Tab-separated table of N, CA and C in Angstrom:
chain	number	residue	atom	x	y	z
A	3	UNK	N	-0.663	3.431	-21.703
A	3	UNK	CA	1.007	2.853	-22.103
A	3	UNK	C	1.838	2.241	-20.761
A	4	UNK	N	1.922	3.354	-19.870
A	4	UNK	CA	2.579	2.902	-19.066
A	4	UNK	C	2.787	1.580	-17.929
A	5	UNK	N	1.392	1.963	-17.569
A	5	UNK	CA	0.650	0.796	-17.154
A	5	UNK	C	1.186	-0.606	-17.322
A	6	UNK	N	0.805	-0.458	-18.858
A	6	UNK	CA	1.083	-2.122	-20.512
A	6	UNK	C	1.994	-1.973	-20.025
A	7	UNK	N	3.520	-1.172	-20.338
A	7	UNK	CA	4.139	-1.776	-19.989
A	7	UNK	C	5.148	-1.980	-18.370
A	8	UNK	N	4.688	-1.612	-17.967
A	8	UNK	CA	4.699	-2.434	-16.180
A	8	UNK	C	4.502	-3.362	-15.828
A	9	UNK	N	2.800	-3.849	-16.212
A	9	UNK	CA	2.456	-5.243	-16.204
A	9	UNK	C	3.558	-6.382	-17.259
A	10	UNK	N	3.761	-5.873	-18.921
A	10	UNK	CA	4.964	-6.677	-19.886
A	10	UNK	C	6.016	-7.023	-19.102
A	11	UNK	N	7.001	-5.808	-17.775
A	11	UNK	CA	7.666	-6.301	-17.211
A	11	UNK	C	7.588	-7.224	-16.203
A	12	UNK	N	6.222	-6.881	-16.535
A	12	UNK	CA	6.394	-8.334	-14.322
A	12	UNK	C	6.235	-9.920	-15.178
A	13	UNK	N	5.727	-9.215	-16.757
A	13	UNK	CA	5.549	-10.983	-16.993
A	13	UNK	C	7.147	-11.570	-17.227
A	14	UNK	N	8.092	-10.640	-17.700
A	14	UNK	CA	8.947	-10.693	-17.913
A	14	UNK	C	9.462	-11.598	-16.986
A	15	UNK	N	9.812	-10.897	-15.751
A	15	UNK	CA	10.460	-11.153	-14.280
A	15	UNK	C	9.616	-12.211	-13.798
A	16	UNK	N	9.020	-12.766	-14.241
A	16	UNK	CA	8.059	-13.751	-13.627
A	16	UNK	C	9.007	-14.907	-14.080
A	17	UNK	N	8.942	-14.665	-15.412
A	17	UNK	CA	9.389	-15.537	-16.773
A	17	UNK	C	11.280	-15.847	-15.996
A	18	UNK	N	11.644	-14.906	-16.256
A	18	UNK	CA	13.043	-14.548	-15.464
A	18	UNK	C	13.093	-15.713	-14.549
A	19	UNK	N	12.385	-15.482	-13.146
A	19	UNK	CA	12.814	-15.756	-12.237
A	19	UNK	C	12.268	-17.324	-12.201
A	20	UNK	N	11.186	-18.081	-12.927
A	20	UNK	CA	10.928	-19.502	-12.976
A	20	UNK	C	12.585	-20.120	-14.169
A	21	UNK	N	12.542	-19.352	-15.235
A	21	UNK	CA	13.860	-19.817	-15.140
A	21	UNK	C	15.298	-19.795	-14.441
A	22	UNK	N	15.767	-19.358	-13.974
A	22	UNK	CA	17.080	-19.242	-12.709
A	22	UNK	C	16.253	-20.495	-11.895
A	23	UNK	N	15.261	-20.380	-11.005
A	23	UNK	CA	14.418	-21.033	-10.186
A	23	UNK	C	15.067	-22.794	-11.162
A	24	UNK	N	14.338	-22.937	-11.927
A	24	UNK	CA	14.261	-24.243	-12.613
A	24	UNK	C	15.913	-25.253	-13.335
A	25	UNK	N	16.855	-23.826	-12.675
A	25	UNK	CA	17.772	-24.313	-13.706
A	25	UNK	C	19.164	-24.615	-12.943
A	26	UNK	N	18.678	-25.368	-11.175
A	26	UNK	CA	19.054	-26.070	-10.445
A	26	UNK	C	20.615	-25.458	-10.332
A	27	UNK	N	20.718	-24.307	-10.283
A	27	UNK	CA	22.370	-23.468	-10.691
A	27	UNK	C	22.593	-23.468	-8.966
A	28	UNK	N	23.750	-24.017	-8.585
A	28	UNK	CA	24.284	-24.545	-6.900
A	28	UNK	C	23.952	-23.220	-6.003
A	29	UNK	N	24.210	-22.058	-7.009
A	29	UNK	CA	23.604	-20.671	-5.828
A	29	UNK	C	22.073	-20.734	-5.096
A	30	UNK	N	21.252	-21.210	-5.241
A	30	UNK	CA	20.254	-21.510	-5.462
A	30	UNK	C	20.192	-21.752	-3.613
A	31	UNK	N	20.929	-23.243	-3.448
A	31	UNK	CA	20.835	-23.518	-2.474
A	31	UNK	C	21.485	-22.685	-1.309
A	32	UNK	N	22.245	-21.600	-2.109
A	32	UNK	CA	23.010	-20.437	-1.176
A	32	UNK	C	21.788	-19.671	-0.958
A	33	UNK	N	20.965	-19.086	-1.055
A	33	UNK	CA	19.547	-18.443	-0.932
A	33	UNK	C	19.009	-18.580	0.423
A	34	UNK	N	18.821	-16.504	1.195
A	34	UNK	CA	18.309	-17.130	2.262
A	34	UNK	C	17.235	-17.860	2.667
A	35	UNK	N	16.631	-18.272	3.619
A	35	UNK	CA	15.627	-19.193	3.867
A	35	UNK	C	14.432	-18.593	3.429
A	36	UNK	N	14.699	-17.514	3.359
A	36	UNK	CA	12.874	-16.863	2.684
A	36	UNK	C	12.698	-17.199	1.431
A	37	UNK	N	13.977	-17.441	0.943
A	37	UNK	CA	13.290	-16.906	-0.781
A	37	UNK	C	13.130	-18.757	-0.846
A	38	UNK	N	13.737	-19.938	0.248
A	38	UNK	CA	13.379	-20.903	0.030
A	38	UNK	C	12.066	-21.767	0.820
A	39	UNK	N	11.199	-20.796	1.671
A	39	UNK	CA	10.072	-21.388	1.337
A	39	UNK	C	9.086	-21.899	0.422
A	40	UNK	N	8.895	-23.046	1.211
A	40	UNK	CA	7.334	-22.993	0.112
A	40	UNK	C	7.999	-24.039	-1.380
A	41	UNK	N	9.351	-24.306	-1.538
A	41	UNK	CA	10.001	-24.101	-2.747
A	41	UNK	C	10.263	-23.339	-3.543
A	42	UNK	N	10.449	-21.914	-3.199
A	42	UNK	CA	10.862	-20.594	-3.738
A	42	UNK	C	9.235	-20.130	-4.638
A	43	UNK	N	8.193	-20.451	-3.795
A	43	UNK	CA	7.288	-19.902	-3.905
A	43	UNK	C	7.080	-18.221	-2.886
A	44	UNK	N	7.731	-18.346	-2.255
A	44	UNK	CA	7.638	-16.991	-1.582
A	44	UNK	C	8.400	-16.314	-2.434
A	45	UNK	N	9.132	-16.550	-3.008
A	45	UNK	CA	9.979	-15.176	-3.774
A	45	UNK	C	8.638	-14.795	-4.798
A	46	UNK	N	8.291	-15.705	-5.631
A	46	UNK	CA	7.313	-15.113	-6.125
A	46	UNK	C	6.028	-14.447	-5.252
A	47	UNK	N	6.143	-14.414	-4.266
A	47	UNK	CA	4.605	-13.417	-3.759
A	47	UNK	C	5.656	-12.594	-3.486
A	48	UNK	N	6.435	-11.953	-2.871
A	48	UNK	CA	7.907	-11.174	-2.573
A	48	UNK	C	7.380	-10.448	-4.340
A	49	UNK	N	8.057	-11.077	-5.604
A	49	UNK	CA	7.978	-10.750	-7.191
A	49	UNK	C	6.234	-10.130	-7.232
A	50	UNK	N	5.167	-10.257	-6.921
A	50	UNK	CA	4.056	-9.910	-7.009
A	50	UNK	C	3.744	-8.859	-6.406
A	51	UNK	N	4.027	-8.882	-5.172
A	51	UNK	CA	3.879	-7.258	-4.307
A	51	UNK	C	4.705	-6.387	-5.440
A	52	UNK	N	5.640	-6.409	-6.011
A	52	UNK	CA	6.505	-5.445	-6.268
A	52	UNK	C	5.914	-5.168	-7.530
A	53	UNK	N	5.644	-5.991	-8.071
A	53	UNK	CA	4.547	-5.594	-9.667
A	53	UNK	C	3.308	-5.087	-8.539
A	54	UNK	N	2.289	-5.338	-8.606
A	54	UNK	CA	1.338	-4.393	-7.445
A	54	UNK	C	1.431	-3.820	-7.657
A	55	UNK	N	2.643	-3.654	-6.564
A	55	UNK	CA	3.169	-1.700	-6.090
A	55	UNK	C	3.306	-1.108	-6.971
A	56	UNK	N	4.074	-1.477	-8.081
A	56	UNK	CA	4.554	-0.958	-9.051
A	56	UNK	C	3.374	-0.195	-10.074
A	57	UNK	N	2.312	-0.663	-10.100
A	57	UNK	CA	1.577	-1.073	-11.111
A	57	UNK	C	0.379	-0.277	-10.584
A	58	UNK	N	-0.175	-0.023	-9.141
A	58	UNK	CA	-0.849	0.599	-8.452
A	58	UNK	C	-0.807	2.340	-9.071
A	59	UNK	N	1.119	2.605	-7.938
A	59	UNK	CA	1.852	3.592	-8.131
A	59	UNK	C	1.044	3.557	-10.088
A	60	UNK	N	1.541	2.830	-10.756
A	60	UNK	CA	1.897	4.323	-12.362
A	60	UNK	C	0.521	4.336	-12.624
A	61	UNK	N	-0.564	3.631	-12.123
A	61	UNK	CA	-1.475	3.446	-12.441
A	61	UNK	C	-2.381	5.390	-12.087
A	62	UNK	N	-1.564	5.826	-10.817
A	62	UNK	CA	-2.282	7.016	-10.138
A	62	UNK	C	-1.499	8.455	-11.156
A	63	UNK	N	-0.551	7.822	-11.866
A	63	UNK	CA	-0.345	8.740	-12.944
A	63	UNK	C	1.426	8.823	-12.417
A	64	UNK	N	1.936	8.759	-11.477
A	64	UNK	CA	3.194	8.130	-10.915
A	64	UNK	C	4.083	7.289	-12.186
A	65	UNK	N	4.691	8.050	-13.448
A	65	UNK	CA	4.815	7.226	-14.292
A	65	UNK	C	6.206	7.235	-13.940
A	66	UNK	N	7.292	7.754	-13.166
A	66	UNK	CA	8.089	7.635	-12.691
A	66	UNK	C	8.958	6.155	-12.240
A	67	UNK	N	7.453	5.465	-11.903
A	67	UNK	CA	7.487	4.011	-10.896
A	67	UNK	C	7.888	3.400	-12.502
A	68	UNK	N	7.173	4.041	-13.312
A	68	UNK	CA	6.925	2.511	-14.960
A	68	UNK	C	8.794	2.628	-14.692
A	69	UNK	N	9.632	3.011	-14.894
A	69	UNK	CA	11.199	3.835	-15.822
A	69	UNK	C	12.073	2.886	-13.875
A	70	UNK	N	11.598	3.014	-12.827
A	70	UNK	CA	11.910	2.536	-11.806
A	70	UNK	C	11.863	1.239	-12.238
A	71	UNK	N	10.855	0.313	-12.692
A	71	UNK	CA	10.220	-0.876	-12.716
A	71	UNK	C	11.051	-2.004	-13.973
A	72	UNK	N	11.341	-0.987	-14.987
A	72	UNK	CA	12.036	-0.803	-16.021
A	72	UNK	C	13.864	-1.278	-15.586
A	73	UNK	N	14.050	-0.800	-14.447
A	73	UNK	CA	15.191	-0.616	-14.470
A	73	UNK	C	15.784	-1.078	-13.736
A	74	UNK	N	14.918	-1.762	-13.435
A	74	UNK	CA	14.739	-2.933	-12.059
A	74	UNK	C	14.559	-4.707	-12.736
A	75	UNK	N	13.825	-4.534	-13.863
A	75	UNK	CA	14.158	-5.936	-14.567
A	75	UNK	C	15.054	-6.000	-15.443
A	76	UNK	N	15.865	-4.680	-15.871
A	76	UNK	CA	17.091	-5.177	-16.562
A	76	UNK	C	17.789	-5.334	-15.415
A	77	UNK	N	18.081	-4.905	-14.358
A	77	UNK	CA	18.835	-5.734	-13.362
A	77	UNK	C	18.439	-7.327	-13.051
A	78	UNK	N	17.600	-6.950	-13.582
A	78	UNK	CA	16.322	-9.018	-12.657
A	78	UNK	C	17.421	-9.683	-14.272
A	79	UNK	N	17.179	-9.069	-15.252
A	79	UNK	CA	17.148	-10.210	-16.623
A	79	UNK	C	18.738	-9.708	-16.776
A	80	UNK	N	19.851	-8.996	-16.540
A	80	UNK	CA	21.371	-9.328	-16.292
A	80	UNK	C	21.414	-10.364	-15.434
A	81	UNK	N	21.233	-10.628	-14.051
A	81	UNK	CA	21.439	-11.105	-12.903
A	81	UNK	C	21.329	-12.826	-13.840
A	82	UNK	N	20.112	-13.008	-14.004
A	82	UNK	CA	19.209	-13.845	-14.611
A	82	UNK	C	20.360	-14.925	-15.956
A	83	UNK	N	20.797	-13.512	-17.229
A	83	UNK	CA	21.992	-14.404	-17.572
A	83	UNK	C	23.249	-14.164	-17.012
A	84	UNK	N	22.964	-13.943	-15.771
A	84	UNK	CA	24.801	-14.324	-15.823
A	84	UNK	C	24.556	-15.558	-15.003
A	85	UNK	N	23.843	-16.017	-14.501
A	85	UNK	CA	23.287	-17.227	-14.093
A	85	UNK	C	22.896	-18.238	-14.849
A	86	UNK	N	22.316	-18.305	-15.591
A	86	UNK	CA	21.536	-19.129	-16.844
A	86	UNK	C	22.514	-19.210	-17.437
A	87	UNK	N	23.642	-18.550	-18.399
A	87	UNK	CA	25.414	-18.562	-18.955
A	87	UNK	C	26.335	-19.439	-18.935
A	88	UNK	N	26.302	-19.353	-17.118
A	88	UNK	CA	27.253	-20.123	-16.484
A	88	UNK	C	28.312	-18.984	-16.111
A	89	UNK	N	28.060	-17.421	-15.862
A	89	UNK	CA	29.114	-16.358	-15.548
A	89	UNK	C	29.347	-16.673	-13.989
A	90	UNK	N	28.061	-17.346	-13.245
A	90	UNK	CA	28.262	-16.341	-11.945
A	90	UNK	C	28.103	-18.540	-11.448
């Protein structure tokens, strides 16, 4: 169950990430060069690596990583909400 939830959190992270990148927010222009590589796709590679690592660890029975990834998703959701709602 923890593995499935981790995967669903990963899907949510990709959706939030895409929404922020598509928003055209001025904050995106100040991002570090790494995140601007390949039109922002390098950031998706990093996002995938985090998801893969979390899923591998959760799959080995380390369910604490599911909680960590859930908190990470919550932080991403808060940041996306702040950016997309214009509060930042």
